[in-house]
Coordinates of C-alpha atoms in Angstrom, one line a residue:
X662 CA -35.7 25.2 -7.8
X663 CA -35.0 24.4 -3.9
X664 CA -36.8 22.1 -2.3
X665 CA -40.9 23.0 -1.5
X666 CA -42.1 22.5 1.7
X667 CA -43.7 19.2 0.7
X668 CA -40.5 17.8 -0.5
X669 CA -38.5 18.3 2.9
X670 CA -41.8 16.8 4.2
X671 CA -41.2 13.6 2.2
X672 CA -37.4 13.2 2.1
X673 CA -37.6 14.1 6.0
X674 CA -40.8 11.2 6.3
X675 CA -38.3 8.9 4.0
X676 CA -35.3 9.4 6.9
X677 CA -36.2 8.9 10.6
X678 CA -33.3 9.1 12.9
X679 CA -34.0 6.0 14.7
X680 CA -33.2 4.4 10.9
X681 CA -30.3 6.8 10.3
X682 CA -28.9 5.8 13.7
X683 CA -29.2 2.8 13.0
X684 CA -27.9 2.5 9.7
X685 CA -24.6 4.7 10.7
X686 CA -23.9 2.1 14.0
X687 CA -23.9 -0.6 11.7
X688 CA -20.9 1.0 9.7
X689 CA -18.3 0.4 12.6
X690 CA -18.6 -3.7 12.5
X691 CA -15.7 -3.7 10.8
X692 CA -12.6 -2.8 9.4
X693 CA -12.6 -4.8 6.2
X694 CA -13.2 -3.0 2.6
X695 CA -15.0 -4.3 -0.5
X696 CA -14.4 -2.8 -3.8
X697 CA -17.2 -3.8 -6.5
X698 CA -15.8 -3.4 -10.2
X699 CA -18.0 -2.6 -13.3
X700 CA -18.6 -0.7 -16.6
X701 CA -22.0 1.3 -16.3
X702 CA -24.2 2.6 -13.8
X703 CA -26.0 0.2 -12.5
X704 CA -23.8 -2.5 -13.1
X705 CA -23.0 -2.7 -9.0
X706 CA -24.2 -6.1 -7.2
X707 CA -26.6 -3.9 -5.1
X708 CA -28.3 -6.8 -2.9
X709 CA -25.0 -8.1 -2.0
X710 CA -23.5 -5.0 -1.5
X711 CA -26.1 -3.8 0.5
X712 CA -26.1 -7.1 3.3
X713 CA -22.4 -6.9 3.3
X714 CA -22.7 -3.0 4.2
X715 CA -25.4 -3.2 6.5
X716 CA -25.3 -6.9 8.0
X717 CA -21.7 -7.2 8.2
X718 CA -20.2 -3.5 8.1
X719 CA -18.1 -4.4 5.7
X720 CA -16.7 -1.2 4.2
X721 CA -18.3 -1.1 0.3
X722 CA -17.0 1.2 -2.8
X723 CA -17.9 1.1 -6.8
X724 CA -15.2 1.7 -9.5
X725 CA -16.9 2.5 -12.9
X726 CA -15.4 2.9 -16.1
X727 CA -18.1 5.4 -18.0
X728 CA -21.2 7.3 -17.2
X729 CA -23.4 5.0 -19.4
X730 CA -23.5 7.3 -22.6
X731 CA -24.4 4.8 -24.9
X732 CA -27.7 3.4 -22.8
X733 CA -30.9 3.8 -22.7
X734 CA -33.2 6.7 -21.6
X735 CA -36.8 6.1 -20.1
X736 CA -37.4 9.6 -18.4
X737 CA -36.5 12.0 -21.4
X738 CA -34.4 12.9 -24.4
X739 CA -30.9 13.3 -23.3
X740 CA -28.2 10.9 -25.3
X741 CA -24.4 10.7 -25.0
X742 CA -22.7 13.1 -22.7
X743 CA -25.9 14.5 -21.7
X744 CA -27.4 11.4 -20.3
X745 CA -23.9 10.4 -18.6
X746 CA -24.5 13.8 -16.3
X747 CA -28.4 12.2 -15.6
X748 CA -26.9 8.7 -14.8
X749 CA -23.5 10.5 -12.9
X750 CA -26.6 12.7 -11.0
X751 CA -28.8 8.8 -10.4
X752 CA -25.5 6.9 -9.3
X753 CA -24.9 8.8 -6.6
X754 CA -28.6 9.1 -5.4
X755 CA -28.2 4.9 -5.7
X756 CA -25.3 5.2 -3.5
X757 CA -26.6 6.7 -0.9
X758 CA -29.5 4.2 -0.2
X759 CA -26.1 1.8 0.7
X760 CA -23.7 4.1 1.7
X761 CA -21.2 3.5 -1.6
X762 CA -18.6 5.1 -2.3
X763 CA -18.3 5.7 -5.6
X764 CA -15.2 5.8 -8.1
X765 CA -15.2 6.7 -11.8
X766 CA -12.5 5.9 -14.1
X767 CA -13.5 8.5 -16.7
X768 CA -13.2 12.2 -15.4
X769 CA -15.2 13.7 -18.2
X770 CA -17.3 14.0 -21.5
X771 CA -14.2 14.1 -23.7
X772 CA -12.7 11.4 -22.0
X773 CA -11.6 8.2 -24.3
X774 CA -13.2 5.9 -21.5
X775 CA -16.8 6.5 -23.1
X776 CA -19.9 4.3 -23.1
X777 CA -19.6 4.2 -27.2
X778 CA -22.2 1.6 -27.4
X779 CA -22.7 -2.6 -27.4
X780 CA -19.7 -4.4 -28.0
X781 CA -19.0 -8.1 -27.9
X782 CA -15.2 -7.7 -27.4
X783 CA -13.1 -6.6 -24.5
X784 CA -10.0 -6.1 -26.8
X785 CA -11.8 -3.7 -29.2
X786 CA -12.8 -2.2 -25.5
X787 CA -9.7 -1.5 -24.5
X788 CA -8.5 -0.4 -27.5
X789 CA -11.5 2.5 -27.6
X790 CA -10.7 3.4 -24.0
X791 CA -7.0 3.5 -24.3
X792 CA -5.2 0.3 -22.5
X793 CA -3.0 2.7 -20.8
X794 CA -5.2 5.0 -20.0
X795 CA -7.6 2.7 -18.1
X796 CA -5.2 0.8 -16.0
X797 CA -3.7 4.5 -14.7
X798 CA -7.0 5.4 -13.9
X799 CA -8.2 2.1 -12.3
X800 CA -4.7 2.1 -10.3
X801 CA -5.5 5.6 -9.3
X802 CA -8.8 4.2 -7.8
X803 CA -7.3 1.8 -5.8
X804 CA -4.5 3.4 -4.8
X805 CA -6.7 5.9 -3.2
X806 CA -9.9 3.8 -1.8
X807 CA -6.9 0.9 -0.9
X808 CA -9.9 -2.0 -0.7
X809 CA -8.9 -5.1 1.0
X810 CA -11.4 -7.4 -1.9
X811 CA -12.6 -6.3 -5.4
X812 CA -14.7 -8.2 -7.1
X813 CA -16.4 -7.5 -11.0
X814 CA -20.1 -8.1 -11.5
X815 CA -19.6 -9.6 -14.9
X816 CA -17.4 -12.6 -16.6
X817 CA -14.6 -12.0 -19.2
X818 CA -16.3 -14.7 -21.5
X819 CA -17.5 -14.8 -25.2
X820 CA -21.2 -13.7 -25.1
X821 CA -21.2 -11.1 -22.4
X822 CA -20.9 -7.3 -23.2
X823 CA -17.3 -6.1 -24.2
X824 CA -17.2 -3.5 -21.7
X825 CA -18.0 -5.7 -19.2
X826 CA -15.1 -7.9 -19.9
X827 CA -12.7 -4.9 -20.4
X828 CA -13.4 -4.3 -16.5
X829 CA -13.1 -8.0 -15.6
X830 CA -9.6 -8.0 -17.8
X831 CA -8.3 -4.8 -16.0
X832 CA -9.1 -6.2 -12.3
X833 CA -6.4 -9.1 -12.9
X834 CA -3.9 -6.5 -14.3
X835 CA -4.6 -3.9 -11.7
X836 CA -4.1 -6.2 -8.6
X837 CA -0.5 -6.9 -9.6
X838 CA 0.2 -2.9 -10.7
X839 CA -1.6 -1.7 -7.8
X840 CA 1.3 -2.8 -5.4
X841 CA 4.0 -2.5 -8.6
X842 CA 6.4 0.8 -7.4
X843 CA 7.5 0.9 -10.5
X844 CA 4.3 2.1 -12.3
X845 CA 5.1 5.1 -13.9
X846 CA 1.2 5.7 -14.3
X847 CA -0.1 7.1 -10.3
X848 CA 2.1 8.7 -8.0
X849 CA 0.1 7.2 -5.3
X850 CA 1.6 5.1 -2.6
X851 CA 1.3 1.8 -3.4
X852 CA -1.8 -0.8 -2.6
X853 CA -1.9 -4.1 -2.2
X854 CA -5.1 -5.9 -2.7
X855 CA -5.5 -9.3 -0.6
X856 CA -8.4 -11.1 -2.9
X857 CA -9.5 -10.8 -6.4
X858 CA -13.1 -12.3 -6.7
X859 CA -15.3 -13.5 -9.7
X860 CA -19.0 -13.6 -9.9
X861 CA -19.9 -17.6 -9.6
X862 CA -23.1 -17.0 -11.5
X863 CA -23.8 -16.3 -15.0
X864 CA -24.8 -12.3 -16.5
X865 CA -26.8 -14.0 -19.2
X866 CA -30.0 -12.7 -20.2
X867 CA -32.1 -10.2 -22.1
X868 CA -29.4 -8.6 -24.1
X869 CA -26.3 -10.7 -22.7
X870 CA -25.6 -14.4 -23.4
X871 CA -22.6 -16.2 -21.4
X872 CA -21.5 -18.6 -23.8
X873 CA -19.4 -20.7 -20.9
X874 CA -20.6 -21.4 -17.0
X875 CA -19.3 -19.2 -14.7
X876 CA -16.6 -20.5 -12.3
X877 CA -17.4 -22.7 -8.9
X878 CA -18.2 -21.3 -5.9
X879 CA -15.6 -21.0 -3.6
X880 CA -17.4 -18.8 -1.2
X881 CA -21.2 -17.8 -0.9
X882 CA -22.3 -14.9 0.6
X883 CA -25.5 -15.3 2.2
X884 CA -28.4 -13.2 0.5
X885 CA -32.1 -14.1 1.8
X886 CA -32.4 -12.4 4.9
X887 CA -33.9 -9.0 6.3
X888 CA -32.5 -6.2 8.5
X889 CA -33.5 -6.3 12.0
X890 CA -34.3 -2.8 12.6
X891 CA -36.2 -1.8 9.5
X892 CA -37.3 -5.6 8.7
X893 CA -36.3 -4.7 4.9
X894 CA -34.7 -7.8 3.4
X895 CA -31.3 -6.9 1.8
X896 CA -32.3 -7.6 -2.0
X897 CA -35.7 -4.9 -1.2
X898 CA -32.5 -2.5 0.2
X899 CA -30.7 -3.6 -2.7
X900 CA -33.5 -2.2 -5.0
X901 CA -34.2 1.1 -3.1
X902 CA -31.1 1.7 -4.5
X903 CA -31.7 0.7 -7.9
X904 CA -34.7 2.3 -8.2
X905 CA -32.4 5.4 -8.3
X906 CA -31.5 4.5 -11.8
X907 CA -34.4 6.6 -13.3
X908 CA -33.5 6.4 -17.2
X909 CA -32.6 2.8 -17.1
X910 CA -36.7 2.3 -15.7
X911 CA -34.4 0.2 -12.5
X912 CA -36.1 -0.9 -9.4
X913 CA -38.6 -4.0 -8.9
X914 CA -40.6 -5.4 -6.0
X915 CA -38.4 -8.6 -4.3
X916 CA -41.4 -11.2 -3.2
X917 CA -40.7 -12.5 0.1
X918 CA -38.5 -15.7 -0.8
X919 CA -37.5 -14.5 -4.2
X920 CA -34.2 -13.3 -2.2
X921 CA -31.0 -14.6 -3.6
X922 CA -27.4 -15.7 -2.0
X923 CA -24.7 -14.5 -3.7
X924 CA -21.8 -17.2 -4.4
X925 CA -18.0 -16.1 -5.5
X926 CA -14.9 -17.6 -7.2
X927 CA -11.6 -16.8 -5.4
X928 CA -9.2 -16.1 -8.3
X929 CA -6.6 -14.9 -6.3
X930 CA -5.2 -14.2 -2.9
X931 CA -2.6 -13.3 -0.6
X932 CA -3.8 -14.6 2.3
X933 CA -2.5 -17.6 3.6
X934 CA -5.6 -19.3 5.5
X935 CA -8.6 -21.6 3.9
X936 CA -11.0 -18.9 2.7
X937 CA -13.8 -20.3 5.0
X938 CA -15.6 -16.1 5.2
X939 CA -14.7 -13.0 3.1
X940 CA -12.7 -11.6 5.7
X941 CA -10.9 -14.9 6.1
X942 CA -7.3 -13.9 6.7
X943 CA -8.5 -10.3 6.5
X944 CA -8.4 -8.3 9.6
X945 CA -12.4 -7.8 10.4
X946 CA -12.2 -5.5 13.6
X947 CA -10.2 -3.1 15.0
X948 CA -9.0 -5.1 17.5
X949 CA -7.2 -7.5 15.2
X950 CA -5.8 -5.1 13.5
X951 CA -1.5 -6.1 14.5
X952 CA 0.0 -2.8 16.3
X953 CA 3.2 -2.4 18.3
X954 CA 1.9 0.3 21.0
X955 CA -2.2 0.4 20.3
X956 CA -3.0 -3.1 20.9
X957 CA -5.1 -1.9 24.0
X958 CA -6.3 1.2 22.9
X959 CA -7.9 -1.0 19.6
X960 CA -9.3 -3.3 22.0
X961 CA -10.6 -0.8 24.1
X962 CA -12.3 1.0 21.2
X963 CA -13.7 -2.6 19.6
X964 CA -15.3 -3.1 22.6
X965 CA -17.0 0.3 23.5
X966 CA -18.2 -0.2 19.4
X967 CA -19.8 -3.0 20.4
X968 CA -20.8 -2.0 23.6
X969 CA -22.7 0.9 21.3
X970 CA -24.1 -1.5 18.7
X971 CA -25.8 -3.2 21.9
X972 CA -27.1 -0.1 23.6
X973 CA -29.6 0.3 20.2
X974 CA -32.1 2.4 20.8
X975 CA -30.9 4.2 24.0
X976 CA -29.3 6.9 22.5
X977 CA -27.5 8.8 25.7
X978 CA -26.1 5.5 26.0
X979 CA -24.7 5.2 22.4
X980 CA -23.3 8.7 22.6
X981 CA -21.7 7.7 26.0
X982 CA -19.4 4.6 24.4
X983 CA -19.4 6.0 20.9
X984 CA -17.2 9.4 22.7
X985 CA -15.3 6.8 24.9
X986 CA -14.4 4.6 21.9
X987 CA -13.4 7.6 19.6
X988 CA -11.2 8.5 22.5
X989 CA -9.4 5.1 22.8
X990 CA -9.4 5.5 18.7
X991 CA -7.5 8.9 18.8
X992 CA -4.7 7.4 21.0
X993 CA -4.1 4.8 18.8
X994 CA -4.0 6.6 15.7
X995 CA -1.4 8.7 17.6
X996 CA 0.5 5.3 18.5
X997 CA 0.7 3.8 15.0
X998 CA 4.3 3.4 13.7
X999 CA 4.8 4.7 10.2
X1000 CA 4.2 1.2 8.4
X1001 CA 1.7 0.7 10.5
X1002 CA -0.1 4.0 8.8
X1003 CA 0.5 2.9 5.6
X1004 CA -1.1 -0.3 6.2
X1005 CA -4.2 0.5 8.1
X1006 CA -4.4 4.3 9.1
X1007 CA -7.2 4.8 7.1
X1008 CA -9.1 2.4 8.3
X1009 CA -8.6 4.0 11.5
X1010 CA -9.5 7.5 10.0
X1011 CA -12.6 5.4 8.2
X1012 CA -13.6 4.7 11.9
X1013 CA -13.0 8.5 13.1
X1014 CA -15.8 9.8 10.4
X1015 CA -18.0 7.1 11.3
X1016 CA -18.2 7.3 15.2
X1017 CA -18.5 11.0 14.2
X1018 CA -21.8 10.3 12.1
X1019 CA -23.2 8.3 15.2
X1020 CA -22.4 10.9 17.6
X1021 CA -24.6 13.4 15.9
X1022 CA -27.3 11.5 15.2
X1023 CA -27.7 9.8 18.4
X1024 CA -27.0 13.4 20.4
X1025 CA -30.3 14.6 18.5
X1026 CA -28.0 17.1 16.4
X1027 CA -30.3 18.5 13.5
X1028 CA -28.3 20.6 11.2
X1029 CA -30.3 21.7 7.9
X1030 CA -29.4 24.7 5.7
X1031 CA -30.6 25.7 2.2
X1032 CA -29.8 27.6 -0.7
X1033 CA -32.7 30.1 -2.1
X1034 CA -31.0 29.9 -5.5
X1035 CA -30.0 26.5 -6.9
X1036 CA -28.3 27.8 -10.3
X1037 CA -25.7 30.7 -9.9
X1038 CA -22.8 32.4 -12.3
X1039 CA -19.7 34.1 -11.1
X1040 CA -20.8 37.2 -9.4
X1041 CA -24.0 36.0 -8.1
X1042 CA -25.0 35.8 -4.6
X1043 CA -27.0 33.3 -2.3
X1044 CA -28.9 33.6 0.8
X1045 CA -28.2 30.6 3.1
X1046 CA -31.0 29.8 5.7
X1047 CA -30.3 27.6 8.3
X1048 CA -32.4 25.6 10.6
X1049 CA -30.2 23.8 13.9
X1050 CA -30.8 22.3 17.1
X1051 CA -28.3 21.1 19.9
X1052 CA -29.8 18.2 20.7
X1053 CA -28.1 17.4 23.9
X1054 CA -24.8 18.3 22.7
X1055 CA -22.8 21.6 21.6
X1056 CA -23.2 22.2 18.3
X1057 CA -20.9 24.5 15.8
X1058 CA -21.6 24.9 11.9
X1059 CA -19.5 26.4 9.9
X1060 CA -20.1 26.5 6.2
X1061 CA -17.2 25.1 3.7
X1062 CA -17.0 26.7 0.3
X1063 CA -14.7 26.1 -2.9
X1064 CA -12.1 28.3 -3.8
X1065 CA -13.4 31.8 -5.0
X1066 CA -16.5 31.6 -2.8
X1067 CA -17.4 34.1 -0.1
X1068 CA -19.8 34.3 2.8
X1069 CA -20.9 37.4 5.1
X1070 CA -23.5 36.4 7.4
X1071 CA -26.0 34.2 6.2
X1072 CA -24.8 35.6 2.2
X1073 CA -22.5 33.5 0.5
X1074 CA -21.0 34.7 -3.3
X1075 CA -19.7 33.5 -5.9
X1076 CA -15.9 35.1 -7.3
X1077 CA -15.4 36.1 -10.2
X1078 CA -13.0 33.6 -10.9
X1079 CA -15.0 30.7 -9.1
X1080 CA -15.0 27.2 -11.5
X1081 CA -18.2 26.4 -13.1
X1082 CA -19.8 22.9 -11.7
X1083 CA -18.3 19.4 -12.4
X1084 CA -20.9 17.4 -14.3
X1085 CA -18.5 14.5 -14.5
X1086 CA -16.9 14.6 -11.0
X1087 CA -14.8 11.5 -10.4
X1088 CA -15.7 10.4 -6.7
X1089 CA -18.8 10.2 -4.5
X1090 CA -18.4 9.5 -0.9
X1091 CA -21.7 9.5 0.8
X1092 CA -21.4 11.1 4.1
X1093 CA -18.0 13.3 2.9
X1094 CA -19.6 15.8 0.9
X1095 CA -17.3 18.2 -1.3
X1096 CA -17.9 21.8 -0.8
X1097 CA -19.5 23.3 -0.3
X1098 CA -21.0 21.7 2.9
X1099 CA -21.3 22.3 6.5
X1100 CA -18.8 21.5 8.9
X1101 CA -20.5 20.3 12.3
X1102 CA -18.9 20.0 15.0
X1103 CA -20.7 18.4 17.7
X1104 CA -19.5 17.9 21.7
X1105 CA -20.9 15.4 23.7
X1106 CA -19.5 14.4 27.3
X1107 CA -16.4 16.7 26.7
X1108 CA -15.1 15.2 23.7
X1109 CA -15.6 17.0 20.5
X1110 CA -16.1 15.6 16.8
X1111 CA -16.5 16.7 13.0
X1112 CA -19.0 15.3 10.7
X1113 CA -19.5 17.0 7.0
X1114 CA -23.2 17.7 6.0
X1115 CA -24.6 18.0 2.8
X1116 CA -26.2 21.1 1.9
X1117 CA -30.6 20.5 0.9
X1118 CA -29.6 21.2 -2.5
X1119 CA -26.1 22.0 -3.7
X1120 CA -26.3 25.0 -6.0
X1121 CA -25.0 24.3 -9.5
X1122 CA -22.4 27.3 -10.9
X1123 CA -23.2 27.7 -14.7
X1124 CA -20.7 30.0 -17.0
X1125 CA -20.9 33.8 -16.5
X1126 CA -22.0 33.5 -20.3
X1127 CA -24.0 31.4 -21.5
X1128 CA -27.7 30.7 -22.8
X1129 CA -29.8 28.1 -23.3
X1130 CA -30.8 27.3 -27.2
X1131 CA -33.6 25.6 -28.8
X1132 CA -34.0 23.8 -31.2
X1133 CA -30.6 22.0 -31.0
X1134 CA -32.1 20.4 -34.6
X1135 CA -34.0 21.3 -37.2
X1136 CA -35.3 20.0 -41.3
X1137 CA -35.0 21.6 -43.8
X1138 CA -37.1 20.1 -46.7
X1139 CA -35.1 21.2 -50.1
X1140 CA -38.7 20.8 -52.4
X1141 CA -40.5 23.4 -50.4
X1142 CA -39.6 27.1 -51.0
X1143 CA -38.9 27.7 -47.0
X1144 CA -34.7 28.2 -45.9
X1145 CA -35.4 29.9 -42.8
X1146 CA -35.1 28.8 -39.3
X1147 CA -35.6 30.5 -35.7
X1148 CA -33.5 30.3 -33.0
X1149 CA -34.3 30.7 -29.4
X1150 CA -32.4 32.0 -26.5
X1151 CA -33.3 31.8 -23.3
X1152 CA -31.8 32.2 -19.7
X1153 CA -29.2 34.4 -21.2
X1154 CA -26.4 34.8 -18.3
X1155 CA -25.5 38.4 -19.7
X1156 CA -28.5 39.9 -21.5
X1157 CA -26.6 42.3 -22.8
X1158 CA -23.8 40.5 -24.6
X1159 CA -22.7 41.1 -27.9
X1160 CA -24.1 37.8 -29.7
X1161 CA -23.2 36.2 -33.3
X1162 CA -23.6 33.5 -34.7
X1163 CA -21.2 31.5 -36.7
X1164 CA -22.5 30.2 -39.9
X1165 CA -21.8 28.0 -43.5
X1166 CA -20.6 30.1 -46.5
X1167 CA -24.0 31.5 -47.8
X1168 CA -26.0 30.9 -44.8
X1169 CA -27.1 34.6 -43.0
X1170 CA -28.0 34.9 -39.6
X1171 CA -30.4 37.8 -38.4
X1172 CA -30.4 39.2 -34.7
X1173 CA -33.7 39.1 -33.4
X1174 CA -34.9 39.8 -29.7
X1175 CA -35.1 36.1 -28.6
X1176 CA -32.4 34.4 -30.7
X1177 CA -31.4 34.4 -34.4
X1178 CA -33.5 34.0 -37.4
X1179 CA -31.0 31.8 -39.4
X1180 CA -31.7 31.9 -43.6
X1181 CA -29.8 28.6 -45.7
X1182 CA -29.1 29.5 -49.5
X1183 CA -31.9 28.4 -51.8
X1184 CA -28.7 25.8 -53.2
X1185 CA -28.4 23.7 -50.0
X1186 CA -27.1 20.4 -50.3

């Protein structure tokens, strides 16, 4: 159902803007890009992740291999591909407590990269998941995110879970075919990663046992200490997050002092300074990012970022060097030779979305618009209703929809043709919704940007047939005299359909006005 009233009341209470605002300023620190690797939901270093993101603006994204079929369930009865749409659905709630964006190498239920359960080996891994088959995908994932670091969470190492090591395997294969033209696997334009990172701790414990040490520290990034804003530490952050993870019972309270540094094992790099910082040899800001023609206009932008980060809380203030920075930002992206693009122009576009976000947000820009349907089939239609204020900017919404959608007015419907909803969709990007979503455009002192807002709830399109069936299991006890077993239907998408049932030789099924009455032979095996 959409939201209630009490629910907008408590997500809104769980959001101020002052928070917001600050969280999004925090995002332009820098230009560098982590890229944490792992095998399950929930496998992501969240503390860390969530200091670098927020402390250090370091730009932070997730590659998965599989939905987490195989675990566990502690809010309900969904297994297999069932529970990998809950823990797709909890994933991306955990990302947006950081602002991760989130990569998955399997695109879908029948995919060979499947949680299939425990495994001690990363060789019996990879052979499950298809060798080939992970590498295109993982290449894929880099190719398109382009992070300057990835790191895994877990050690390649007898003891520790196979899929785990499959992940750590695939990073040290995928650095070198990530910048390989020759890969016949992506047609993506080529990446080159600067650093490959290890965890320098050990993933023992509870069902995990690291049979050798983890490597020495050749880097520690600093753990134990707290926002300045919100006065949240980063591991508490770090567990907002987790707590997301519903059905794997995630999320615990972090004692004051109990906060942990987080120390890493450079394996590889193509840098060629002492790696003295992560972004050692890394560009970290725009303005040391090497240009031909936009050296000043980079500068220029740096500094009005940082004149912005310093103007906290004063919001007219913020808006007033966020606008002049994005300006500065525009000309250089307009500057950049065509090597230059390929190297950094998305880190330039990165910055574009981001200035965006604090423009809105600090202009007082409240876009909100709702669904009153959150489950729709092809020829269905939705009333949108909107709630907006200016702020002290322009404002102009416009709603994007997929292909095969419609909108009169405030009425948007669904095509006949229109695809059914992606339980398994391959990328989250907080911030970048996929339709639909609204597009805002926002104009403060004469300059005009575009930020992408989710809708409250995002309506979920079902098959123009289809019902829902219980029980999906039943016993038969072959000592008692009863065959017979009822069938329900319910939430039929075309009541009138013409309904059968496929059955065994010698089974019969019987039409009845809420499902089937389904009859075995007095023989059964």
């Amino acid at each position: 159902m959409p939201l209630t009233d009490k629910a907008r009341i408590s997500d809104d209470q769980k959001s101020p803007r002052i928070v917001e605002l600050w969280k999004a300023l925090t995002a332009l620190k820098s230009v560098a890009s982590f890229m944490n690797t792992g095998a399950h939901p929930d496998d992501e270093t969240t503390a860390m992740l969530a200091a670098m993101r927020f402390r250090d603006g370091i730009d932070i994204s997730y590659a998965c291999s599989t939905r987490g079929e195989g675990g566990q369930n502690d809010i309900g009865t969904e297994t297999t591909e069932a529970l990998g749409v809950l823990r797709t659905a909890e994933m991306e709630a955990a990302c947006d407590q950081i602002d991760l964006r989130m990569y998955w190498l399997s695109e879908g239920p029948e995919d060979s990269i499947f949680d299939f359960g425990f495994s001690k080996s990363g060789k019996e891994t990879l052979r499950k998941w298809g060798r080939e088959r992970t590498l295109a995908r993982f290449v894929h994932i880099i190719r398109r995110e382009r992070p300057d670091i990835i790191c895994p969470t877990f050690l390649d190492i007898p003891g520790q879970h196979g899929h785990h090591r499959a992940m750590t395997e695939a990073a040290h294969d995928v650095m070198d075919l990530a910048a390989d033209a020759n890969f016949e696997d992506c047609n993506l334009p080529v990446w080159e990663i600067k650093k490959l990172y290890l965890p320098a701790w050990s993933g023992a414990g509870q069902a995990y046992d690291d049979d050798l040490p983890p490597p020495p520290a050749t880097l520690t990034i600093p753990g134990t200490d707290s926002d300045p804003v919100t006065g949240w530490s980063y591991a508490r952050i770090g567990q907002q997050s987790r707590s997301m993870h519903a059905t794997q019972a995630m999320g615990r309270w972090i004692k004051r002092g109990d906060e942990t540094d987080f120390p890493l094992h450079l394996v590889r790099t193509r840098t060629a300074v002492p790696d003295i910082e992560l972004t050692s040899g890394l560009p970290h800001k725009l303005s040391d990012l090497p240009t031909v023609h936009a050296e000043s206009d980079l500068v220029e932008t740096q500094a009005n970022i940082e004149a912005a980060l310093s103007e906290f809380p004063n919001n007219a203030a913020i808006v007033e060097r966020a606008t002049r920075a994005l300006c500065s930002l525009r000309k250089a992206a307009e500057l950049l030779t065509d090597a230059e693009k390929s190297a950094f122009g998305h880190k330039l576009a990165r910055k574009e979305t981001q200035l965006s976000h604090v423009i809105r947000i600090a202009s007082g820009v409240e876009v909100r618009a709702a669904f009153d349907r959150d489950v729709l089939r092809p020829n269905d239609a939705a009333e949108i209703a909107f709630d907006l204020s200016p702020g002290n900017a322009t404002l102009d919404v416009d709603a994007v929809l997929p292909a095969e959608w419609s909108m009169d007015d405030s009425t948007v419907s669904v095509g006949d043709s229109a695809a059914t909803s992606d339980p398994y969709p391959d990328t989250y990007l907080p911030g970048e919704p996929p339709a639909p979503y609204l597009k805002v455009q926002v104009t403060a002192n004469g300059v005009a940007s575009t930020s992408g807002v989710a809708f409250e709830t995002t309506p979920v399109v079902i098959p123009r047939q289809s019902a829902t069936l219980t029980p999906t299991g039943d016993v038969i006890n072959v000592a008692a005299s009863n065959r017979c077993v009822t069938i329900h239907l319910a939430e039929m998408g075309q009541p009138g359909a013409d309904l059968s049932l496929l059955t065994p030789d010698g089974w019969t099924a019987d039409r009845l006005d809420n499902g089937f009455a389904v009859t075995a032979p007095r023989d059964v095996s």
